[in-house]
Structure formats: structure tokens, C-alpha cells
């Protein structure tokens, strides 16, 4: 609990220009590095991702449909690492880079519309459920998402029983799970802190130092909140495209 309290207090600090000889930009870069290394220390494997350039993307794809939201290499699954020195070197070489974390290795992610996610988070914590790390992606608008990091379902004993994340990633087409995406093996999400176009961002709501919960302990609250979201103001709104297969 003391560790969690200290981390939460640290998250709320803001860099002050000139403090102890550092500029605001240098202090912000140091804070960003510390947050990414905290994710690595929590066991999240990271790989380099693109970053936004204006309303576009740093990649060379004309009209990139997911600017700043995808890995830079098709080999991201094998490149994802928890080696802190490799992440430090990447940050030194390309300080603007975002990072993705590969799911289905040490953790999964349940990804829901922001309104539903905040509602579910409030309900779960009121019920005393340990929610684990939680992040928010977007600019606070209706197309934002809330990401719940959970323990992974793991590799099945029978490899033939495994299915790729594409089958779980867009269950908003299923009536029983409107708006919910389950990122498991073969998928990824941006890890905070990350920059998005139009001043959007990915940030921690609950830090990565928290133990990963069993996804089934969160699923009822998330599906209930998603169903209410679909029936209310969120119905009919298109969720942002989620990159797969990069």
C-alpha cells in the first residue's frame, strides 16, 4: 500500500522548469522514462511504436489510418522486451517514440469505451475489487478508451485450442459484448505515457505497480457498463480503428 501511495503521489507531480538546473522538457522526459521503466519493471514487454507528427504519423505510410498507434516493425512480437537498458537506449535514440506492450505474454488488456470504463472502474472500486493497472487513451472525448490490464489467459495445453486476438478484438459486433475488446495473444496496446494526434494521450489512471487481476473478476462490471453505454449516448458511435497485423 505504501508503494502504491508513493507511486500515485509521484504521478501527480509536474516538472518545473529550471528546477535543479533542468529544463521543463528535460524533467518531462525524465518522468516519461521513469514511467516506461515502471511498466517494464512490472513485467510489460515493450516495443517501439510510431508517434504523431501533427495530425499525421511518423511512419512512411501515406494516409496512415492509425497515426501514432502502431509498432514500427512487423517483428514487434519478437522485439517486445522487458530489458530496461534496451528501452533506455531506444528513448535516447528516438525520444519522441511511443511504445506498445505486447499482450498475451504476461498480461491481457480489456479495452472499453471511456464512459463505460470510468463507470465500471467506479463500481469495481466501490465493491472493493482489486482492479489492477488501468490506463485511459484519447483526449477525454466520446471516442476515448479505458484499458484494464489483467493476468493473461495464457497458452492452452492444446495449441489447437488457441485462437488469435482478432477473434476477441472487435466483439462490439456481438450483442452480448458491445464495445468490449479483449487483447490477448497476438495483439498490443499503447503503454503510457504515449502521445496521440490532436493533443490526445495515453496515461495511467491506476499505476502499473498494481498486481494483475483475474480478467473474470472485472468482466461482469465491464460488460454491464458497455451494455449501458451502447443503449445510451454512445450507441451508433464508431470506435477508433485498432491496428492489427503491423
PDB file of C-alpha atoms in Angstrom:
ATOM      1  CA  UNK A   1       0.000   0.000   0.000  1.00  0.00           C
ATOM      2  CA  UNK A   2       2.861   2.382   0.788  1.00  0.00           C
ATOM      3  CA  UNK A   3       4.400   1.683  -2.617  1.00  0.00           C
ATOM      4  CA  UNK A   4       1.076   2.341  -4.338  1.00  0.00           C
ATOM      5  CA  UNK A   5       0.544   5.567  -2.401  1.00  0.00           C
ATOM      6  CA  UNK A   6       4.011   6.805  -3.273  1.00  0.00           C
ATOM      7  CA  UNK A   7       3.563   5.995  -6.946  1.00  0.00           C
ATOM      8  CA  UNK A   8       0.221   7.809  -7.083  1.00  0.00           C
ATOM      9  CA  UNK A   9       1.714  10.889  -5.454  1.00  0.00           C
ATOM     10  CA  UNK A  10       4.632  10.797  -7.897  1.00  0.00           C
ATOM     11  CA  UNK A  11       2.234  10.588 -10.850  1.00  0.00           C
ATOM     12  CA  UNK A  12       0.597  13.846  -9.762  1.00  0.00           C
ATOM     13  CA  UNK A  13       3.855  15.780  -9.718  1.00  0.00           C
ATOM     14  CA  UNK A  14       4.550  18.092 -12.600  1.00  0.00           C
ATOM     15  CA  UNK A  15       8.027  19.090 -13.811  1.00  0.00           C
ATOM     16  CA  UNK A  16       9.069  22.639 -13.019  1.00  0.00           C
ATOM     17  CA  UNK A  17      11.304  24.432 -15.473  1.00  0.00           C
ATOM     18  CA  UNK A  18      14.771  25.174 -14.192  1.00  0.00           C
ATOM     19  CA  UNK A  19      14.446  23.112 -11.022  1.00  0.00           C
ATOM     20  CA  UNK A  20      17.950  21.935 -10.049  1.00  0.00           C
ATOM     21  CA  UNK A  21      19.266  23.100 -13.412  1.00  0.00           C
ATOM     22  CA  UNK A  22      16.852  21.024 -15.556  1.00  0.00           C
ATOM     23  CA  UNK A  23      14.504  22.494 -18.114  1.00  0.00           C
ATOM     24  CA  UNK A  24      10.818  21.580 -18.136  1.00  0.00           C
ATOM     25  CA  UNK A  25      11.394  19.476 -21.253  1.00  0.00           C
ATOM     26  CA  UNK A  26      14.247  17.561 -19.610  1.00  0.00           C
ATOM     27  CA  UNK A  27      12.205  16.965 -16.474  1.00  0.00           C
ATOM     28  CA  UNK A  28       9.228  15.774 -18.533  1.00  0.00           C
ATOM     29  CA  UNK A  29      11.481  13.411 -20.498  1.00  0.00           C
ATOM     30  CA  UNK A  30      12.904  12.010 -17.258  1.00  0.00           C
ATOM     31  CA  UNK A  31       9.404  11.477 -15.846  1.00  0.00           C
ATOM     32  CA  UNK A  32       8.348   9.737 -19.068  1.00  0.00           C
ATOM     33  CA  UNK A  33      11.366   7.439 -18.944  1.00  0.00           C
ATOM     34  CA  UNK A  34      10.618   6.573 -15.320  1.00  0.00           C
ATOM     35  CA  UNK A  35       7.007   5.698 -16.150  1.00  0.00           C
ATOM     36  CA  UNK A  36       8.034   3.468 -19.061  1.00  0.00           C
ATOM     37  CA  UNK A  37      10.637   1.754 -16.910  1.00  0.00           C
ATOM     38  CA  UNK A  38       7.977   1.246 -14.231  1.00  0.00           C
ATOM     39  CA  UNK A  39       5.930  -0.640 -16.838  1.00  0.00           C
ATOM     40  CA  UNK A  40       8.992  -2.730 -17.735  1.00  0.00           C
ATOM     41  CA  UNK A  41       9.613  -3.446 -14.042  1.00  0.00           C
ATOM     42  CA  UNK A  42       6.002  -4.623 -13.789  1.00  0.00           C
ATOM     43  CA  UNK A  43       6.750  -7.183 -16.496  1.00  0.00           C
ATOM     44  CA  UNK A  44       5.140  -5.484 -19.505  1.00  0.00           C
ATOM     45  CA  UNK A  45       7.149  -6.294 -22.665  1.00  0.00           C
ATOM     46  CA  UNK A  46       7.598  -3.101 -24.728  1.00  0.00           C
ATOM     47  CA  UNK A  47       8.378  -2.466 -28.389  1.00  0.00           C
ATOM     48  CA  UNK A  48       8.948   0.799 -30.235  1.00  0.00           C
ATOM     49  CA  UNK A  49       5.884   2.415 -31.825  1.00  0.00           C
ATOM     50  CA  UNK A  50       5.252   5.321 -34.175  1.00  0.00           C
ATOM     51  CA  UNK A  51       4.409   8.769 -32.853  1.00  0.00           C
ATOM     52  CA  UNK A  52       2.154  11.561 -34.161  1.00  0.00           C
ATOM     53  CA  UNK A  53       3.533  14.308 -36.386  1.00  0.00           C
ATOM     54  CA  UNK A  54       0.837  16.967 -36.417  1.00  0.00           C
ATOM     55  CA  UNK A  55      -2.324  15.114 -37.402  1.00  0.00           C
ATOM     56  CA  UNK A  56      -0.266  12.507 -39.248  1.00  0.00           C
ATOM     57  CA  UNK A  57       2.132   9.733 -38.317  1.00  0.00           C
ATOM     58  CA  UNK A  58       5.893   9.392 -38.121  1.00  0.00           C
ATOM     59  CA  UNK A  59       5.727   6.267 -40.310  1.00  0.00           C
ATOM     60  CA  UNK A  60       6.159   6.476 -44.084  1.00  0.00           C
ATOM     61  CA  UNK A  61       2.685   5.158 -44.886  1.00  0.00           C
ATOM     62  CA  UNK A  62       0.637   7.718 -46.799  1.00  0.00           C
ATOM     63  CA  UNK A  63      -2.680   8.300 -45.038  1.00  0.00           C
ATOM     64  CA  UNK A  64      -1.797   6.055 -42.084  1.00  0.00           C
ATOM     65  CA  UNK A  65      -5.180   5.035 -40.576  1.00  0.00           C
ATOM     66  CA  UNK A  66      -3.824   4.754 -37.014  1.00  0.00           C
ATOM     67  CA  UNK A  67      -1.229   7.538 -36.622  1.00  0.00           C
ATOM     68  CA  UNK A  68       0.997   7.076 -33.587  1.00  0.00           C
ATOM     69  CA  UNK A  69      -0.837   3.913 -32.549  1.00  0.00           C
ATOM     70  CA  UNK A  70       1.124   1.097 -34.182  1.00  0.00           C
ATOM     71  CA  UNK A  71       4.556  -0.530 -33.835  1.00  0.00           C
ATOM     72  CA  UNK A  72       7.289   0.474 -36.234  1.00  0.00           C
ATOM     73  CA  UNK A  73       8.264  -3.101 -37.104  1.00  0.00           C
ATOM     74  CA  UNK A  74       6.346  -6.141 -38.297  1.00  0.00           C
ATOM     75  CA  UNK A  75       8.546  -8.089 -35.864  1.00  0.00           C
ATOM     76  CA  UNK A  76       7.124  -6.314 -32.812  1.00  0.00           C
ATOM     77  CA  UNK A  77       6.123  -9.579 -31.109  1.00  0.00           C
ATOM     78  CA  UNK A  78       9.712 -10.817 -31.038  1.00  0.00           C
ATOM     79  CA  UNK A  79      11.175  -7.364 -30.365  1.00  0.00           C
ATOM     80  CA  UNK A  80       8.998  -6.688 -27.305  1.00  0.00           C
ATOM     81  CA  UNK A  81      11.295  -6.681 -24.281  1.00  0.00           C
ATOM     82  CA  UNK A  82      11.446  -6.106 -20.546  1.00  0.00           C
ATOM     83  CA  UNK A  83      15.141  -5.194 -20.762  1.00  0.00           C
ATOM     84  CA  UNK A  84      15.342  -1.749 -19.163  1.00  0.00           C
ATOM     85  CA  UNK A  85      18.668  -0.916 -20.859  1.00  0.00           C
ATOM     86  CA  UNK A  86      17.199  -1.561 -24.313  1.00  0.00           C
ATOM     87  CA  UNK A  87      14.274   0.746 -23.533  1.00  0.00           C
ATOM     88  CA  UNK A  88      16.633   3.462 -22.260  1.00  0.00           C
ATOM     89  CA  UNK A  89      18.667   3.210 -25.476  1.00  0.00           C
ATOM     90  CA  UNK A  90      15.541   3.459 -27.640  1.00  0.00           C
ATOM     91  CA  UNK A  91      14.421   6.528 -25.696  1.00  0.00           C
ATOM     92  CA  UNK A  92      17.853   8.114 -26.109  1.00  0.00           C
ATOM     93  CA  UNK A  93      17.941   7.412 -29.857  1.00  0.00           C
ATOM     94  CA  UNK A  94      14.287   8.292 -30.575  1.00  0.00           C
ATOM     95  CA  UNK A  95      12.908  10.330 -27.660  1.00  0.00           C
ATOM     96  CA  UNK A  96       9.570  11.008 -29.382  1.00  0.00           C
ATOM     97  CA  UNK A  97       8.762   7.342 -29.930  1.00  0.00           C
ATOM     98  CA  UNK A  98       5.676   5.796 -28.416  1.00  0.00           C
ATOM     99  CA  UNK A  99       5.781   2.242 -27.081  1.00  0.00           C
ATOM    100  CA  UNK A 100       3.360  -0.632 -27.356  1.00  0.00           C
ATOM    101  CA  UNK A 101       3.123  -3.527 -24.944  1.00  0.00           C
ATOM    102  CA  UNK A 102       2.538  -6.962 -26.414  1.00  0.00           C
ATOM    103  CA  UNK A 103      -0.431  -8.695 -24.807  1.00  0.00           C
ATOM    104  CA  UNK A 104      -0.989 -12.398 -24.241  1.00  0.00           C
ATOM    105  CA  UNK A 105       2.537 -12.959 -22.914  1.00  0.00           C
ATOM    106  CA  UNK A 106       2.435 -11.742 -19.322  1.00  0.00           C
ATOM    107  CA  UNK A 107      -0.819  -9.808 -19.376  1.00  0.00           C
ATOM    108  CA  UNK A 108      -4.035  -9.223 -21.320  1.00  0.00           C
ATOM    109  CA  UNK A 109      -5.969  -5.968 -21.688  1.00  0.00           C
ATOM    110  CA  UNK A 110      -9.728  -5.427 -21.540  1.00  0.00           C
ATOM    111  CA  UNK A 111     -10.415  -2.324 -23.608  1.00  0.00           C
ATOM    112  CA  UNK A 112     -13.743  -0.468 -23.369  1.00  0.00           C
ATOM    113  CA  UNK A 113     -15.241   2.922 -24.317  1.00  0.00           C
ATOM    114  CA  UNK A 114     -14.124   5.643 -21.906  1.00  0.00           C
ATOM    115  CA  UNK A 115     -17.581   6.356 -20.491  1.00  0.00           C
ATOM    116  CA  UNK A 116     -18.180   2.676 -19.776  1.00  0.00           C
ATOM    117  CA  UNK A 117     -14.679   2.263 -18.398  1.00  0.00           C
ATOM    118  CA  UNK A 118     -14.991   5.071 -15.860  1.00  0.00           C
ATOM    119  CA  UNK A 119     -18.392   3.779 -14.777  1.00  0.00           C
ATOM    120  CA  UNK A 120     -17.043   0.247 -14.344  1.00  0.00           C
ATOM    121  CA  UNK A 121     -13.942   1.477 -12.506  1.00  0.00           C
ATOM    122  CA  UNK A 122     -16.084   3.384 -10.015  1.00  0.00           C
ATOM    123  CA  UNK A 123     -18.330   0.343  -9.459  1.00  0.00           C
ATOM    124  CA  UNK A 124     -15.449  -2.111  -9.052  1.00  0.00           C
ATOM    125  CA  UNK A 125     -13.594   0.038  -6.546  1.00  0.00           C
ATOM    126  CA  UNK A 126     -16.804   0.697  -4.598  1.00  0.00           C
ATOM    127  CA  UNK A 127     -17.232  -3.086  -4.368  1.00  0.00           C
ATOM    128  CA  UNK A 128     -13.664  -3.489  -3.141  1.00  0.00           C
ATOM    129  CA  UNK A 129     -12.463  -5.324  -6.245  1.00  0.00           C
ATOM    130  CA  UNK A 130      -8.727  -5.053  -6.957  1.00  0.00           C
ATOM    131  CA  UNK A 131      -8.729  -3.560 -10.450  1.00  0.00           C
ATOM    132  CA  UNK A 132      -5.003  -3.604 -11.179  1.00  0.00           C
ATOM    133  CA  UNK A 133      -3.348  -1.191 -13.627  1.00  0.00           C
ATOM    134  CA  UNK A 134      -5.771   0.983 -15.616  1.00  0.00           C
ATOM    135  CA  UNK A 135      -4.987   3.439 -18.416  1.00  0.00           C
ATOM    136  CA  UNK A 136      -7.004   5.922 -20.468  1.00  0.00           C
ATOM    137  CA  UNK A 137      -6.428   6.531 -24.175  1.00  0.00           C
ATOM    138  CA  UNK A 138      -7.720   9.588 -26.051  1.00  0.00           C
ATOM    139  CA  UNK A 139      -8.476  13.221 -25.383  1.00  0.00           C
ATOM    140  CA  UNK A 140     -11.354  12.753 -22.934  1.00  0.00           C
ATOM    141  CA  UNK A 141     -13.908  12.773 -25.757  1.00  0.00           C
ATOM    142  CA  UNK A 142     -16.513  10.160 -26.718  1.00  0.00           C
ATOM    143  CA  UNK A 143     -14.040   8.074 -28.741  1.00  0.00           C
ATOM    144  CA  UNK A 144     -11.648   7.588 -25.819  1.00  0.00           C
ATOM    145  CA  UNK A 145     -10.943   4.161 -24.359  1.00  0.00           C
ATOM    146  CA  UNK A 146     -10.139   2.833 -20.894  1.00  0.00           C
ATOM    147  CA  UNK A 147      -7.714  -0.093 -20.703  1.00  0.00           C
ATOM    148  CA  UNK A 148      -7.826  -2.619 -17.841  1.00  0.00           C
ATOM    149  CA  UNK A 149      -4.603  -4.637 -17.580  1.00  0.00           C
ATOM    150  CA  UNK A 150      -5.219  -8.177 -16.319  1.00  0.00           C
ATOM    151  CA  UNK A 151      -3.496 -11.512 -15.943  1.00  0.00           C
ATOM    152  CA  UNK A 152      -3.290 -13.371 -19.226  1.00  0.00           C
ATOM    153  CA  UNK A 153      -5.382 -16.403 -20.065  1.00  0.00           C
ATOM    154  CA  UNK A 154      -2.072 -17.962 -21.020  1.00  0.00           C
ATOM    155  CA  UNK A 155      -1.115 -20.570 -23.561  1.00  0.00           C
ATOM    156  CA  UNK A 156      -3.539 -23.515 -23.670  1.00  0.00           C
ATOM    157  CA  UNK A 157      -2.232 -27.031 -23.102  1.00  0.00           C
ATOM    158  CA  UNK A 158      -3.539 -27.942 -26.531  1.00  0.00           C
ATOM    159  CA  UNK A 159      -2.156 -25.457 -29.082  1.00  0.00           C
ATOM    160  CA  UNK A 160      -5.063 -26.309 -31.397  1.00  0.00           C
ATOM    161  CA  UNK A 161      -7.400 -24.674 -28.863  1.00  0.00           C
ATOM    162  CA  UNK A 162      -5.616 -21.331 -29.170  1.00  0.00           C
ATOM    163  CA  UNK A 163      -7.205 -18.618 -31.273  1.00  0.00           C
ATOM    164  CA  UNK A 164      -5.685 -15.276 -32.287  1.00  0.00           C
ATOM    165  CA  UNK A 165      -6.715 -11.996 -30.744  1.00  0.00           C
ATOM    166  CA  UNK A 166      -8.505 -10.947 -33.948  1.00  0.00           C
ATOM    167  CA  UNK A 167     -11.388 -13.139 -32.772  1.00  0.00           C
ATOM    168  CA  UNK A 168     -11.646 -11.233 -29.483  1.00  0.00           C
ATOM    169  CA  UNK A 169     -10.572  -7.782 -30.564  1.00  0.00           C
ATOM    170  CA  UNK A 170     -13.840  -6.494 -32.011  1.00  0.00           C
ATOM    171  CA  UNK A 171     -16.691  -8.051 -30.009  1.00  0.00           C
ATOM    172  CA  UNK A 172     -18.576  -4.766 -30.292  1.00  0.00           C
ATOM    173  CA  UNK A 173     -20.243  -6.597 -33.207  1.00  0.00           C
ATOM    174  CA  UNK A 174     -21.681  -9.075 -30.692  1.00  0.00           C
ATOM    175  CA  UNK A 175     -24.796  -8.069 -28.806  1.00  0.00           C
ATOM    176  CA  UNK A 176     -23.588  -9.554 -25.521  1.00  0.00           C
ATOM    177  CA  UNK A 177     -20.306  -7.595 -25.500  1.00  0.00           C
ATOM    178  CA  UNK A 178     -20.925  -4.200 -27.128  1.00  0.00           C
ATOM    179  CA  UNK A 179     -17.775  -2.099 -27.312  1.00  0.00           C
ATOM    180  CA  UNK A 180     -15.525  -4.539 -25.431  1.00  0.00           C
ATOM    181  CA  UNK A 181     -12.186  -5.696 -26.841  1.00  0.00           C
ATOM    182  CA  UNK A 182     -10.093  -8.400 -25.215  1.00  0.00           C
ATOM    183  CA  UNK A 183      -6.462  -8.013 -26.222  1.00  0.00           C
ATOM    184  CA  UNK A 184      -4.689 -11.325 -25.757  1.00  0.00           C
ATOM    185  CA  UNK A 185      -2.079 -13.259 -27.700  1.00  0.00           C
ATOM    186  CA  UNK A 186      -1.228 -11.586 -30.994  1.00  0.00           C
ATOM    187  CA  UNK A 187      -2.321  -8.071 -30.028  1.00  0.00           C
ATOM    188  CA  UNK A 188      -0.927  -4.971 -28.357  1.00  0.00           C
ATOM    189  CA  UNK A 189      -1.908  -1.647 -26.817  1.00  0.00           C
ATOM    190  CA  UNK A 190      -0.042   1.612 -26.366  1.00  0.00           C
ATOM    191  CA  UNK A 191       1.555   1.813 -22.947  1.00  0.00           C
ATOM    192  CA  UNK A 192       1.509   5.123 -21.027  1.00  0.00           C
ATOM    193  CA  UNK A 193       2.746   7.690 -21.417  1.00  0.00           C
ATOM    194  CA  UNK A 194       2.123   7.989 -25.156  1.00  0.00           C
ATOM    195  CA  UNK A 195       1.196  10.881 -27.424  1.00  0.00           C
ATOM    196  CA  UNK A 196      -1.744  10.772 -29.855  1.00  0.00           C
ATOM    197  CA  UNK A 197      -2.716  13.192 -32.642  1.00  0.00           C
ATOM    198  CA  UNK A 198      -4.672  16.361 -31.775  1.00  0.00           C
ATOM    199  CA  UNK A 199      -3.093  16.564 -28.301  1.00  0.00           C
ATOM    200  CA  UNK A 200      -4.503  13.197 -27.258  1.00  0.00           C
ATOM    201  CA  UNK A 201      -2.556  10.931 -24.938  1.00  0.00           C
ATOM    202  CA  UNK A 202      -2.421   7.605 -23.155  1.00  0.00           C
ATOM    203  CA  UNK A 203      -1.995   7.981 -19.398  1.00  0.00           C
ATOM    204  CA  UNK A 204      -2.213   5.854 -16.279  1.00  0.00           C
ATOM    205  CA  UNK A 205      -5.327   6.117 -14.119  1.00  0.00           C
ATOM    206  CA  UNK A 206      -4.020   3.396 -11.795  1.00  0.00           C
ATOM    207  CA  UNK A 207      -0.304   2.646 -11.909  1.00  0.00           C
ATOM    208  CA  UNK A 208       1.459  -0.408 -13.369  1.00  0.00           C
ATOM    209  CA  UNK A 209       2.823  -1.456  -9.983  1.00  0.00           C
ATOM    210  CA  UNK A 210      -0.573  -2.941  -9.049  1.00  0.00           C
ATOM    211  CA  UNK A 211      -0.975  -6.740  -9.161  1.00  0.00           C
ATOM    212  CA  UNK A 212      -2.731  -8.014 -12.282  1.00  0.00           C
ATOM    213  CA  UNK A 213      -6.270  -9.235 -11.509  1.00  0.00           C
ATOM    214  CA  UNK A 214      -8.006 -12.245 -12.997  1.00  0.00           C
ATOM    215  CA  UNK A 215      -9.912 -10.835 -16.009  1.00  0.00           C
ATOM    216  CA  UNK A 216     -13.071 -12.686 -14.977  1.00  0.00           C
ATOM    217  CA  UNK A 217     -13.270 -10.587 -11.784  1.00  0.00           C
ATOM    218  CA  UNK A 218     -13.719  -7.469 -13.952  1.00  0.00           C
ATOM    219  CA  UNK A 219     -15.732  -8.849 -16.820  1.00  0.00           C
ATOM    220  CA  UNK A 220     -19.263  -8.556 -15.395  1.00  0.00           C
ATOM    221  CA  UNK A 221     -18.837  -4.889 -14.453  1.00  0.00           C
ATOM    222  CA  UNK A 222     -17.252  -4.093 -17.814  1.00  0.00           C
ATOM    223  CA  UNK A 223     -19.893  -5.844 -19.908  1.00  0.00           C
ATOM    224  CA  UNK A 224     -22.709  -4.259 -17.882  1.00  0.00           C
ATOM    225  CA  UNK A 225     -21.189  -0.794 -18.349  1.00  0.00           C
ATOM    226  CA  UNK A 226     -20.646  -1.425 -22.072  1.00  0.00           C
ATOM    227  CA  UNK A 227     -24.259  -2.507 -22.495  1.00  0.00           C
ATOM    228  CA  UNK A 228     -25.478   0.685 -20.813  1.00  0.00           C
ATOM    229  CA  UNK A 229     -23.116   2.716 -22.983  1.00  0.00           C
ATOM    230  CA  UNK A 230     -24.450   1.061 -26.148  1.00  0.00           C
ATOM    231  CA  UNK A 231     -28.045   1.732 -25.086  1.00  0.00           C
ATOM    232  CA  UNK A 232     -27.343   5.370 -24.263  1.00  0.00           C
ATOM    233  CA  UNK A 233     -25.487   8.240 -25.842  1.00  0.00           C
ATOM    234  CA  UNK A 234     -22.677   6.015 -27.069  1.00  0.00           C
ATOM    235  CA  UNK A 235     -24.888   3.941 -29.352  1.00  0.00           C
ATOM    236  CA  UNK A 236     -24.124   4.380 -33.015  1.00  0.00           C
ATOM    237  CA  UNK A 237     -20.703   5.992 -32.473  1.00  0.00           C
ATOM    238  CA  UNK A 238     -17.837   4.298 -34.263  1.00  0.00           C
ATOM    239  CA  UNK A 239     -14.900   3.241 -32.148  1.00  0.00           C
ATOM    240  CA  UNK A 240     -11.489   4.249 -33.492  1.00  0.00           C
ATOM    241  CA  UNK A 241      -9.780   1.681 -35.675  1.00  0.00           C
ATOM    242  CA  UNK A 242      -7.490  -0.636 -33.745  1.00  0.00           C
ATOM    243  CA  UNK A 243      -4.312  -1.673 -35.531  1.00  0.00           C
ATOM    244  CA  UNK A 244      -3.744  -5.342 -36.138  1.00  0.00           C
ATOM    245  CA  UNK A 245      -1.129  -7.183 -38.160  1.00  0.00           C
ATOM    246  CA  UNK A 246       1.547  -4.469 -38.227  1.00  0.00           C
TER     247      UNK A 246
END
